[in-house]
CSV table of C-alpha atoms and ligand atoms in Angstrom, one decimal:
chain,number,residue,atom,x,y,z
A,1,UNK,CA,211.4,57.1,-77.1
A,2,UNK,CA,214.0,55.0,-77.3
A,3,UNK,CA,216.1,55.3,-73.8
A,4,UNK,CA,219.1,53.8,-72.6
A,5,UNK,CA,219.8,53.5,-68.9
A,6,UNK,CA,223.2,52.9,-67.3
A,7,UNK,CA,223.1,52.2,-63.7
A,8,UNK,CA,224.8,49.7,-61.0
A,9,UNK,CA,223.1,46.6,-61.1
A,10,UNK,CA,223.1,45.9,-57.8
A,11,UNK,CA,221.1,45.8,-54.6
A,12,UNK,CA,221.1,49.4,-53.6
A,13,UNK,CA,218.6,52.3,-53.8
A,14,UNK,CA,220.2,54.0,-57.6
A,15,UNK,CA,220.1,51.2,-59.1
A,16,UNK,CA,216.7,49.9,-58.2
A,17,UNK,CA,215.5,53.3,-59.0
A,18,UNK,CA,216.6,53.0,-62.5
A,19,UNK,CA,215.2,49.7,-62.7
A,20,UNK,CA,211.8,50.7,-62.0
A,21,UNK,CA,211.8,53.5,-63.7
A,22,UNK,CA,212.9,51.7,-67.0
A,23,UNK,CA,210.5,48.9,-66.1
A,24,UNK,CA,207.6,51.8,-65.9
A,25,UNK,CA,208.5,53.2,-68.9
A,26,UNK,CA,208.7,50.4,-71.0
A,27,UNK,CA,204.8,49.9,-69.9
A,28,UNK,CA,204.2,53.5,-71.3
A,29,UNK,CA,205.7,52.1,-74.6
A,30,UNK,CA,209.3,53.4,-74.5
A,31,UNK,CA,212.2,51.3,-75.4
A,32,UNK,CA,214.4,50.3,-72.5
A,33,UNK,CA,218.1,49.8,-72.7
A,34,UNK,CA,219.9,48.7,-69.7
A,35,UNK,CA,223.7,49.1,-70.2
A,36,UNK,CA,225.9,47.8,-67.2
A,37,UNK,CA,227.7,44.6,-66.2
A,38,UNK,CA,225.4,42.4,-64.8
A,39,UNK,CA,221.6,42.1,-65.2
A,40,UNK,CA,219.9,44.4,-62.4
A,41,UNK,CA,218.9,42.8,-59.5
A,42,UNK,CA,215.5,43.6,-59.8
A,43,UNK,CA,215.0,43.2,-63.5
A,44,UNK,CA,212.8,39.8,-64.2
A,45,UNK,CA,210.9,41.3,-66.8
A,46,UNK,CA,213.0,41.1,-70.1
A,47,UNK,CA,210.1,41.4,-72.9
A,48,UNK,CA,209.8,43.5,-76.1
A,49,UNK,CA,210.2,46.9,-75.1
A,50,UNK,CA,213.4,46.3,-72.6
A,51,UNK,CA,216.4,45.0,-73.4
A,52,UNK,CA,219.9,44.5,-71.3
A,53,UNK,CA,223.0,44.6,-72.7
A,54,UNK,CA,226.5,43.5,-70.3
A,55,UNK,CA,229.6,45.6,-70.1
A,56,UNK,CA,232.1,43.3,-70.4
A,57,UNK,CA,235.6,44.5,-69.0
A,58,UNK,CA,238.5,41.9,-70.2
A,59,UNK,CA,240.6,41.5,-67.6
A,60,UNK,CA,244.5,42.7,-68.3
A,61,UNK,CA,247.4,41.6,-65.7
A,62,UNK,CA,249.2,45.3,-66.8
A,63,UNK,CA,245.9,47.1,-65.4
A,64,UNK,CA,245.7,47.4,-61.4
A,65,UNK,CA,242.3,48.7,-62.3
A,66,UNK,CA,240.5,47.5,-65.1
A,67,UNK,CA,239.1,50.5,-67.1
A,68,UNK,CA,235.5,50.1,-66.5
A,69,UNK,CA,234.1,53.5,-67.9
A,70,UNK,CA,236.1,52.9,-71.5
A,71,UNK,CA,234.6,49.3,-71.6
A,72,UNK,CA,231.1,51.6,-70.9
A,73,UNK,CA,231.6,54.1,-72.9
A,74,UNK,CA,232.5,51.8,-75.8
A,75,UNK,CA,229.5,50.0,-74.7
A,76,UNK,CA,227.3,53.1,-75.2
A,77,UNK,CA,228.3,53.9,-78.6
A,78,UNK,CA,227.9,51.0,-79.9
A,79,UNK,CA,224.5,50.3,-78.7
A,80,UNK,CA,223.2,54.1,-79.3
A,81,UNK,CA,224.1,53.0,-82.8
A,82,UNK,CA,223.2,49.9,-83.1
A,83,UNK,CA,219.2,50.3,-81.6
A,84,UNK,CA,219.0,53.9,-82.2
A,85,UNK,CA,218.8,55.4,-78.8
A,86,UNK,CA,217.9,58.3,-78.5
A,87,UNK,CA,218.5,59.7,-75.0
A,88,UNK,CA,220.9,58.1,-72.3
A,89,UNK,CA,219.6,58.3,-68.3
A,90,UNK,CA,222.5,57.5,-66.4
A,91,UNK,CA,222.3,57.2,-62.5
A,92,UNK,CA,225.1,57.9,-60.4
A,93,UNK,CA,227.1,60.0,-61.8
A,94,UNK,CA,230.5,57.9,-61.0
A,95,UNK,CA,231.5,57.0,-63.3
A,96,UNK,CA,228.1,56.9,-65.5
A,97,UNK,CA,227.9,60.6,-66.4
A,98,UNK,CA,231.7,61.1,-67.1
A,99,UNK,CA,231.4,57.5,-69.1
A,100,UNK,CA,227.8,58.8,-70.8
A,101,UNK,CA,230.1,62.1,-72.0
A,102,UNK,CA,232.8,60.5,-73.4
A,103,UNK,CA,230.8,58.2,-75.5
A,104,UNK,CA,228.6,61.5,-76.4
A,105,UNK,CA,231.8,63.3,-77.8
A,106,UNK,CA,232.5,59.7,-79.8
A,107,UNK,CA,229.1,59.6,-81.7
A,108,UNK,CA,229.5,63.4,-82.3
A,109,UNK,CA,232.7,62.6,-84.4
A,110,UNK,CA,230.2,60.4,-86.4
A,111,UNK,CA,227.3,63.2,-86.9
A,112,UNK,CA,225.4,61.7,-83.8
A,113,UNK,CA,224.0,63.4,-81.0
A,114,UNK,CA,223.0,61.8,-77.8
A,115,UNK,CA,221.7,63.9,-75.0
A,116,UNK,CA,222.4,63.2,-71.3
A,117,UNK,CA,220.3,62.7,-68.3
A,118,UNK,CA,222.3,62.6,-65.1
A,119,UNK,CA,220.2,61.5,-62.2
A,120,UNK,CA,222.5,62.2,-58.8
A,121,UNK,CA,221.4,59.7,-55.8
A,122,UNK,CA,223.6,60.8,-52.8
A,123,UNK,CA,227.3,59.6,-52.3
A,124,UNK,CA,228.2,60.3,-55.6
A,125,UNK,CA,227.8,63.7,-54.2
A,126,UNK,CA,228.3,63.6,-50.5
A,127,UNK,CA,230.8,60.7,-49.3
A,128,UNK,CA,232.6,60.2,-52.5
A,129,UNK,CA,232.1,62.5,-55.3
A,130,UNK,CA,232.6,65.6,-53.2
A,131,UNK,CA,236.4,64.0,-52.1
A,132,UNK,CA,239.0,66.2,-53.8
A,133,UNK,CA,240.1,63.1,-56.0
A,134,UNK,CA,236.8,62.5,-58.0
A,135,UNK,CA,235.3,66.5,-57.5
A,136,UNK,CA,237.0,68.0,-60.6
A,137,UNK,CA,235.9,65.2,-63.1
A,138,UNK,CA,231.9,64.7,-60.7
A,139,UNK,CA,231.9,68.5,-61.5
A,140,UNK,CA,232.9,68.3,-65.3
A,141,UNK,CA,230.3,65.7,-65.9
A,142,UNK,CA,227.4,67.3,-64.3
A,143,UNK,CA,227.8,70.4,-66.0
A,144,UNK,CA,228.6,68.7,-69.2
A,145,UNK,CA,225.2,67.0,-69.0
A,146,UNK,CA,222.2,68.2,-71.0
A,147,UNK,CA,219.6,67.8,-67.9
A,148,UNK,CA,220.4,67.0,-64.1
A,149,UNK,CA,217.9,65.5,-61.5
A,150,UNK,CA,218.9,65.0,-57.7
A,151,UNK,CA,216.1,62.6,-55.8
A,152,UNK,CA,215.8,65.1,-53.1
A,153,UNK,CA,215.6,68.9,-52.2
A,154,UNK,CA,218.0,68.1,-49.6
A,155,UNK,CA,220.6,66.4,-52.7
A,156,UNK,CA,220.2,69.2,-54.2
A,157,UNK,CA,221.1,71.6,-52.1
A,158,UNK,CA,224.2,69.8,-51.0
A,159,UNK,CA,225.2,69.5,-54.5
A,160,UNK,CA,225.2,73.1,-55.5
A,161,UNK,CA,227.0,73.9,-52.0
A,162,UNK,CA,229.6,71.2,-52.5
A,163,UNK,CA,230.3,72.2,-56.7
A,164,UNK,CA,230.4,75.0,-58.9
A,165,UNK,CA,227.1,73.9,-60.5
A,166,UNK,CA,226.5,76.0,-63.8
A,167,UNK,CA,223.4,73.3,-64.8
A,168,UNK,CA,220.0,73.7,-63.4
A,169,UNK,CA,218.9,70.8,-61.1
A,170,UNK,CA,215.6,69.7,-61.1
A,171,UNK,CA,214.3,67.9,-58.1
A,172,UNK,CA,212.6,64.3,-59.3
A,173,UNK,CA,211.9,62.3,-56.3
A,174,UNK,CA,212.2,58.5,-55.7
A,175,UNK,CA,209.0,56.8,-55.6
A,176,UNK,CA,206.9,53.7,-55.1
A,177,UNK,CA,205.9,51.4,-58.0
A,178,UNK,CA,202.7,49.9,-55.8
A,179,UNK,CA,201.8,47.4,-58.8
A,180,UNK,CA,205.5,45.6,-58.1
A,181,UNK,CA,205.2,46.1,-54.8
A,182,UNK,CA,202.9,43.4,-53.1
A,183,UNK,CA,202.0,44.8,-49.8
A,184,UNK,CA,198.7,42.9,-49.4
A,185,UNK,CA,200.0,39.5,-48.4
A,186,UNK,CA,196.8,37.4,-46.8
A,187,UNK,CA,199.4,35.9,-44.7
A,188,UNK,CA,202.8,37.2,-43.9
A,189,UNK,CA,203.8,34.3,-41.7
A,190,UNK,CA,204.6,36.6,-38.7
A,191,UNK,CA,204.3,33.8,-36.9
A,192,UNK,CA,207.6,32.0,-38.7
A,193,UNK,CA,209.4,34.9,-37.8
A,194,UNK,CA,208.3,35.6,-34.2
A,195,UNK,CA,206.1,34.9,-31.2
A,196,UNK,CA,202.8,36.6,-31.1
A,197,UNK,CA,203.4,39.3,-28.1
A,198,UNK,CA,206.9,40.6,-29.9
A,199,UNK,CA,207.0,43.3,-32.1
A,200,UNK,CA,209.1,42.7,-35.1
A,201,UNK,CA,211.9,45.4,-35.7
A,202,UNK,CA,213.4,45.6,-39.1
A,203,UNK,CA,216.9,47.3,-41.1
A,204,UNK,CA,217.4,47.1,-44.6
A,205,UNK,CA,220.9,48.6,-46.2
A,206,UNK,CA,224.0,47.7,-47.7
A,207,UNK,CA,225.9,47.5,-44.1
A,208,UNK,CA,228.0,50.3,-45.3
A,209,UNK,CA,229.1,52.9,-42.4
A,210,UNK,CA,227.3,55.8,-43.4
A,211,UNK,CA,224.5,53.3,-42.2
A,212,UNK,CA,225.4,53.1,-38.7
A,213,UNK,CA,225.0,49.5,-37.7
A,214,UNK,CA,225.8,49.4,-34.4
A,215,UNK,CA,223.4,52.4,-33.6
A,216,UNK,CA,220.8,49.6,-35.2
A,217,UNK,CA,221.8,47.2,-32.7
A,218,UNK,CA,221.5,49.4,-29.8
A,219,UNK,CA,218.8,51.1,-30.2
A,220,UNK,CA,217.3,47.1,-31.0
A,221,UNK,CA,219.1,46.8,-27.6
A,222,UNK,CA,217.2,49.3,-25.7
A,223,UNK,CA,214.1,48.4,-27.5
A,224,UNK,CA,213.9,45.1,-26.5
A,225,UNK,CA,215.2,45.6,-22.8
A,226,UNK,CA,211.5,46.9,-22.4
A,227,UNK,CA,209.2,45.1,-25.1
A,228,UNK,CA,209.7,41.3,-26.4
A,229,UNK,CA,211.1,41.6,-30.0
A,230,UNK,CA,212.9,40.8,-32.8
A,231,UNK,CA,215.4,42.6,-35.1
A,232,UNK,CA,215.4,41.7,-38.9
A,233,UNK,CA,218.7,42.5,-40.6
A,234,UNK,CA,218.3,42.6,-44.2
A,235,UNK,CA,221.6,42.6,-46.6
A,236,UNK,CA,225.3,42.7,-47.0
A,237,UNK,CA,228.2,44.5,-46.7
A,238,UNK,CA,231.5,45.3,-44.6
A,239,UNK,CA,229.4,46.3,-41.2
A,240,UNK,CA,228.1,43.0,-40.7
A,241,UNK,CA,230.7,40.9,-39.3
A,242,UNK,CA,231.1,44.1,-36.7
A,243,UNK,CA,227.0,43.7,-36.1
A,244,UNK,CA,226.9,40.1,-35.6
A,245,UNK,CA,229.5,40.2,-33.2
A,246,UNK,CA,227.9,43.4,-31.4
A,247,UNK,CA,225.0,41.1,-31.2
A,248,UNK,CA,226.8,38.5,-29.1
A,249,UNK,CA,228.5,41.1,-26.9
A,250,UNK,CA,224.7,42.2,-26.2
A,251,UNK,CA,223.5,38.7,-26.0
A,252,UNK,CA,220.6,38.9,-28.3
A,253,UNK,CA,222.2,37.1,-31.1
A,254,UNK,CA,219.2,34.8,-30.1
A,255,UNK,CA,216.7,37.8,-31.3
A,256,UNK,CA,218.4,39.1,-34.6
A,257,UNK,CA,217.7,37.6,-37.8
A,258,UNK,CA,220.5,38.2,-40.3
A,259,UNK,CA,219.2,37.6,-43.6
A,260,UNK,CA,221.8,38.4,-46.1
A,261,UNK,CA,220.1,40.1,-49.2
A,262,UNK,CA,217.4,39.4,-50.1
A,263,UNK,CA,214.3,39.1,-53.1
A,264,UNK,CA,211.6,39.2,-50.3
A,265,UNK,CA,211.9,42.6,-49.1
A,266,UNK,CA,208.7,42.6,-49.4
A,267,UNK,CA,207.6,40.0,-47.4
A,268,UNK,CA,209.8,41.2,-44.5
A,269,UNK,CA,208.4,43.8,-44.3
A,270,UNK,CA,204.8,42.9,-44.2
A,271,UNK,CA,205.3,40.7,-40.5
A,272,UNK,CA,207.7,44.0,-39.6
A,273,UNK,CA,206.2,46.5,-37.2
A,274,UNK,CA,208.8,49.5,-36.9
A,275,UNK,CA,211.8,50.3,-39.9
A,276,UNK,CA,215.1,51.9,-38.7
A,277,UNK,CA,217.4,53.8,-40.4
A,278,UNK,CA,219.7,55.8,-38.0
A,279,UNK,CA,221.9,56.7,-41.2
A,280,UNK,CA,225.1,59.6,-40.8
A,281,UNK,CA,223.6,60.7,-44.2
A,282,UNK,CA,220.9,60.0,-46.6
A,283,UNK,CA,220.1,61.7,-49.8
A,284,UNK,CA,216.6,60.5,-49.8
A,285,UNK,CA,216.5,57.1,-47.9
A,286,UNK,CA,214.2,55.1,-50.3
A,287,UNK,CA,214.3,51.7,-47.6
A,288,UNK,CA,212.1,54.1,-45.3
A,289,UNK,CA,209.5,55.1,-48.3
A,290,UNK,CA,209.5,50.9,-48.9
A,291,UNK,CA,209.1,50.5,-45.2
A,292,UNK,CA,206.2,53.1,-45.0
A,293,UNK,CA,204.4,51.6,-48.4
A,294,UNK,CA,204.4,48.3,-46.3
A,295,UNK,CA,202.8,50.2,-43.8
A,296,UNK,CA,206.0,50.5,-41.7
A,297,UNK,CA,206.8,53.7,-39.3
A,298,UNK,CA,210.3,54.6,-39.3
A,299,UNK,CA,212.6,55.3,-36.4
A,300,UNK,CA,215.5,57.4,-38.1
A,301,UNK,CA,218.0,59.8,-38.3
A,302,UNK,CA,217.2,64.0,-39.1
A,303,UNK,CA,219.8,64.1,-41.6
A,304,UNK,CA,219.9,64.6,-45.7
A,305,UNK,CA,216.9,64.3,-47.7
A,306,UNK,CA,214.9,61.9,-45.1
A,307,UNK,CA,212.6,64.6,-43.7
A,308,UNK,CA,211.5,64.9,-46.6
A,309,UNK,CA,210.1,61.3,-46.4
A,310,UNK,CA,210.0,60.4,-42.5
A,311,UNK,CA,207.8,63.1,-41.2
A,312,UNK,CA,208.0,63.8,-37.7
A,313,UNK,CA,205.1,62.3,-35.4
A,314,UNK,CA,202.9,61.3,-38.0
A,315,UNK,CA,205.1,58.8,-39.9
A,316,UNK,CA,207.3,57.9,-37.4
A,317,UNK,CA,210.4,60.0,-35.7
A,318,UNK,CA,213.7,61.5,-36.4
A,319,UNK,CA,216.4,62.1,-34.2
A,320,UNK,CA,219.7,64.0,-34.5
A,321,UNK,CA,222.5,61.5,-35.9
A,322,UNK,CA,223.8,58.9,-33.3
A,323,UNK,CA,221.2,59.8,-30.8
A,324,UNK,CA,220.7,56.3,-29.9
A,325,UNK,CA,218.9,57.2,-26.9
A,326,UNK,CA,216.2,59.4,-28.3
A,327,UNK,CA,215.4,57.1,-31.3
A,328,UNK,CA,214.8,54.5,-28.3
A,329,UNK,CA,213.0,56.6,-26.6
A,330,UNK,CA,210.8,57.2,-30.0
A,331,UNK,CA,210.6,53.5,-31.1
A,332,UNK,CA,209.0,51.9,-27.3
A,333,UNK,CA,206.5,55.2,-27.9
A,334,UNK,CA,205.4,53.9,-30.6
A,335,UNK,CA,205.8,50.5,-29.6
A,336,UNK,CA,204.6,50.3,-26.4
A,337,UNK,CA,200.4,50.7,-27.1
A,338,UNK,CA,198.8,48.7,-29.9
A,339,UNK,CA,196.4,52.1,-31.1
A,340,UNK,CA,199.6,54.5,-31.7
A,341,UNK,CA,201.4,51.5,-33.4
A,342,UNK,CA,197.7,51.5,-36.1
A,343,UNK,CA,197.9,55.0,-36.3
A,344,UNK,CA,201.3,55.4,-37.2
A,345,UNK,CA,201.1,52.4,-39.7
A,346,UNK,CA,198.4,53.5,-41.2
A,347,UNK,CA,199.7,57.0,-41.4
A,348,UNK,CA,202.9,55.7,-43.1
A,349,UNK,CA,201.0,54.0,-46.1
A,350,UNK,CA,199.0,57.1,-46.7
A,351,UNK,CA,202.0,59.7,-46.8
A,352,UNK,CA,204.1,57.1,-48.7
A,353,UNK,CA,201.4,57.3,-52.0
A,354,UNK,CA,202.2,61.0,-52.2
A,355,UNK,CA,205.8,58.9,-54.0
A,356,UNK,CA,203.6,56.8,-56.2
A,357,UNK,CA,205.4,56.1,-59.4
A,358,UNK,CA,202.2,57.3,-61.4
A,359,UNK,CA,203.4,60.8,-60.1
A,360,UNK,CA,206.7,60.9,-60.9
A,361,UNK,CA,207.4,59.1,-63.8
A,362,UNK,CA,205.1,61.4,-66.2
A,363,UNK,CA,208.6,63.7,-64.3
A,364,UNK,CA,211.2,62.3,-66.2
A,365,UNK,CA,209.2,61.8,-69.5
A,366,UNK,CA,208.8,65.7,-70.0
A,367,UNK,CA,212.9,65.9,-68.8
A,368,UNK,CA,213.0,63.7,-71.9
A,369,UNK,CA,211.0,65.9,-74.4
A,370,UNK,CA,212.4,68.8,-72.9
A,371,UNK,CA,216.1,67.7,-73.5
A,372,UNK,CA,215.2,66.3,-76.7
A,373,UNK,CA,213.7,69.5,-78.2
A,374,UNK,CA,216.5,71.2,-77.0
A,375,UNK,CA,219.4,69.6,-79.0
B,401,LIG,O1,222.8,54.1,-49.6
B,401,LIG,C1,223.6,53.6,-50.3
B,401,LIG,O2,224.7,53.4,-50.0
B,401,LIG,C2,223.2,53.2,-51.7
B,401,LIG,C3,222.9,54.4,-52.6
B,401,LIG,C4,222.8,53.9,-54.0
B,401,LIG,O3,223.4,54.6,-54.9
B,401,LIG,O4,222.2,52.9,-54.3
B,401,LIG,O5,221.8,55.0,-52.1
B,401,LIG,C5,221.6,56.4,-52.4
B,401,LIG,O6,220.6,56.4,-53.4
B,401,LIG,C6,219.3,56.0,-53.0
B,401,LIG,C7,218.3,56.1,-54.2
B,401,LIG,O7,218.2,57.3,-54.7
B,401,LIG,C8,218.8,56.9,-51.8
B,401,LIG,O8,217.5,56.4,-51.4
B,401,LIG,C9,219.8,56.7,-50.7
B,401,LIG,O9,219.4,57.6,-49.7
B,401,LIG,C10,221.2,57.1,-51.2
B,401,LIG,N1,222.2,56.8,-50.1
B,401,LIG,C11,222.8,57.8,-49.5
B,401,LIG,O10,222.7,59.0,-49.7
B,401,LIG,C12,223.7,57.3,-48.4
């Protein structure tokens, strides 16, 4: 098939999703169009059978917001034509889906159809989409979309109790590509990181609120009040500034690594010995499955779709949200004797493969056919 995905290019869990995704399917001999306005962050594999095309939005002093879904939807239309793509996946549905419909409605004035594949990730339902200002038009293009997926049970739910959802949602969850993902380093260089007797605490996010930051730091705080360790802070966004200077309130600045974002994810988490992720909300949480394919238990919150990934006692724990206290409690458990720490990461690589991309890819490929035959 020939498959165009839109999605945002940047670091954040929708967007790698639809980067390994298209990356998988090109390997299963599909043609791969990414359409957005930069390359993905984790595409490095431009060959034969995928192809990236930039939304380019000329900037207009008139405009106090330059029209980014036109510029996409234009965008669309002319590549659907111009490669012959059949089928557009776009993730997130703002604006993708709404964009994705509008150039739909375009190619139909021509005599060509183009069914849509709306994949919904989280706040495009939950913090943003569901806000009275963007619900009529998130509505609109989920219903106006030949086939939608949510990553979770738990997205799901929340979507047909926040909209008036006439479309039938099937659940696809996020998964693990464990051919990309190198978690069998010889040598992770703990040792650059930290001393031998501390434990190596890590956090991965866009530093957005909905994260929780500063329950991060305390429960770090706490943490390393009983065991020598260190806390890895992994990416950007408007929380930091607040973090780093929570850190020095603390005094531990001298134990946290901030590490901006980052291409060695990977890496980081190999030398890491517990994830956290004390999120308000989380659709699916797909830092924890990367944490737990690294062999990583996860300390987190009991909210959204993470249950369904963080499974209580065996993979790590979850705690009601801001319940800094217990999730301390939880993490120097697990922490605090070497044996429990084994179990629990080898308990988190085995329940992460149930997400191995094998199983869910073969998923999207019969959403495909199926939209397809309908048309
Ligand atoms: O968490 C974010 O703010 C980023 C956001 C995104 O769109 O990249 O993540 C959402 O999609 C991920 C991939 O499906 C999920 O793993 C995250 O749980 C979800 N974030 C939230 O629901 C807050």
């Amino acid at each position: 098939m020939k498959i165009g995905i839109v999605c945002y290019p940047t670091f954040g869990g929708s967007g790698v999703v639809a980067t390994e995704l298209g990356l998988a399917l090109s390997k299963r001999g599909h043609e791969i169009h990414f359409i957005t306005y930069s390359q993905p962050v984790r595409l490095d594999l431009l060959g034969n059978n995928v192809h990236y095309h930039e939304v380019n939005v000329p900037e207009y002093p008139l405009f106090l917001y330059q029209p980014y879904e036109l510029a996409l939807s234009s965008k669309l239309v002319d590549m659907v034509k111009l490669y012959g793509i059949e089928i557009l996946h776009v993730h997130y549905a703002i604006p993708h889906a709404y964009a994705a419909y509008m150039a739909k409605k375009m190619l139909q004035e021509e005599g060509i159809y183009i069914p849509i594949v709306t994949t919904l990730h989280g706040t495009d339902i939950t913090l943003v989409g569901s806000h009275p200002f963007y619900k009529p038009a998130v509505t609109f293009s989920i219903n106006n979309s030949d086939a939608v997926t949510s990553v979770s049970q738990s997205l799901k739910d929340d979507t047909l109790r926040l909209f008036d959802i006439k479309n039938e949602i099937d659940v696809v969850p996020n998964f693990i590509d464990f051919s990309r993902h190198k978690s069998e380093f010889t040598d992770c260089q703990r040792d650059v990181m930290a001393k031998e007797d501390e434990m190596i605490i890590t956090h991965i996010s866009n530093f957005r609120k909905v994260k929780q930051i500063p329950d991060v730091i305390k429960i770090f705080y706490n943490i390393q009040k009983e065991i020598p360790a260190k806390l890895m802070m992994v990416g950007e966004g408007p929380e930091k500034a607040e973090a780093e200077r929570l850190c020095k309130k603390l005094d531990i600045l001298d134990k946290v690594v901030f590490f901006g974002n980052s291409h060695e994810i990977d890496r980081i988490l190999c030398f890491s010995d517990l994830f956290l992720l004390p999120s308000q909300t989380e659709s699916f949480g797909l830092a924890a499955l990367e944490a737990m394919a690294s062999g990583v238990p996860v300390i987190s919150s009991n909210t959204g779709g993470i249950p369904e990934v963080n499974i209580q006692g065996i993979t790590g724990f979850l705690s009601n949200v801001n319940d800094v206290e217990d999730m301390s409690k939880n993490a120097i458990y697990i922490l605090s004797d070497k044996k429990r720490l084994e179990t629990f990461k080898l308990n988190a690589t085995r329940e992460s493969a149930k997400f191995a991309i094998e199983n869910v890819v073969p998923q999207y490929e019969a959403i495909y056919v199926k939209t397809l035959k309908n048309c």
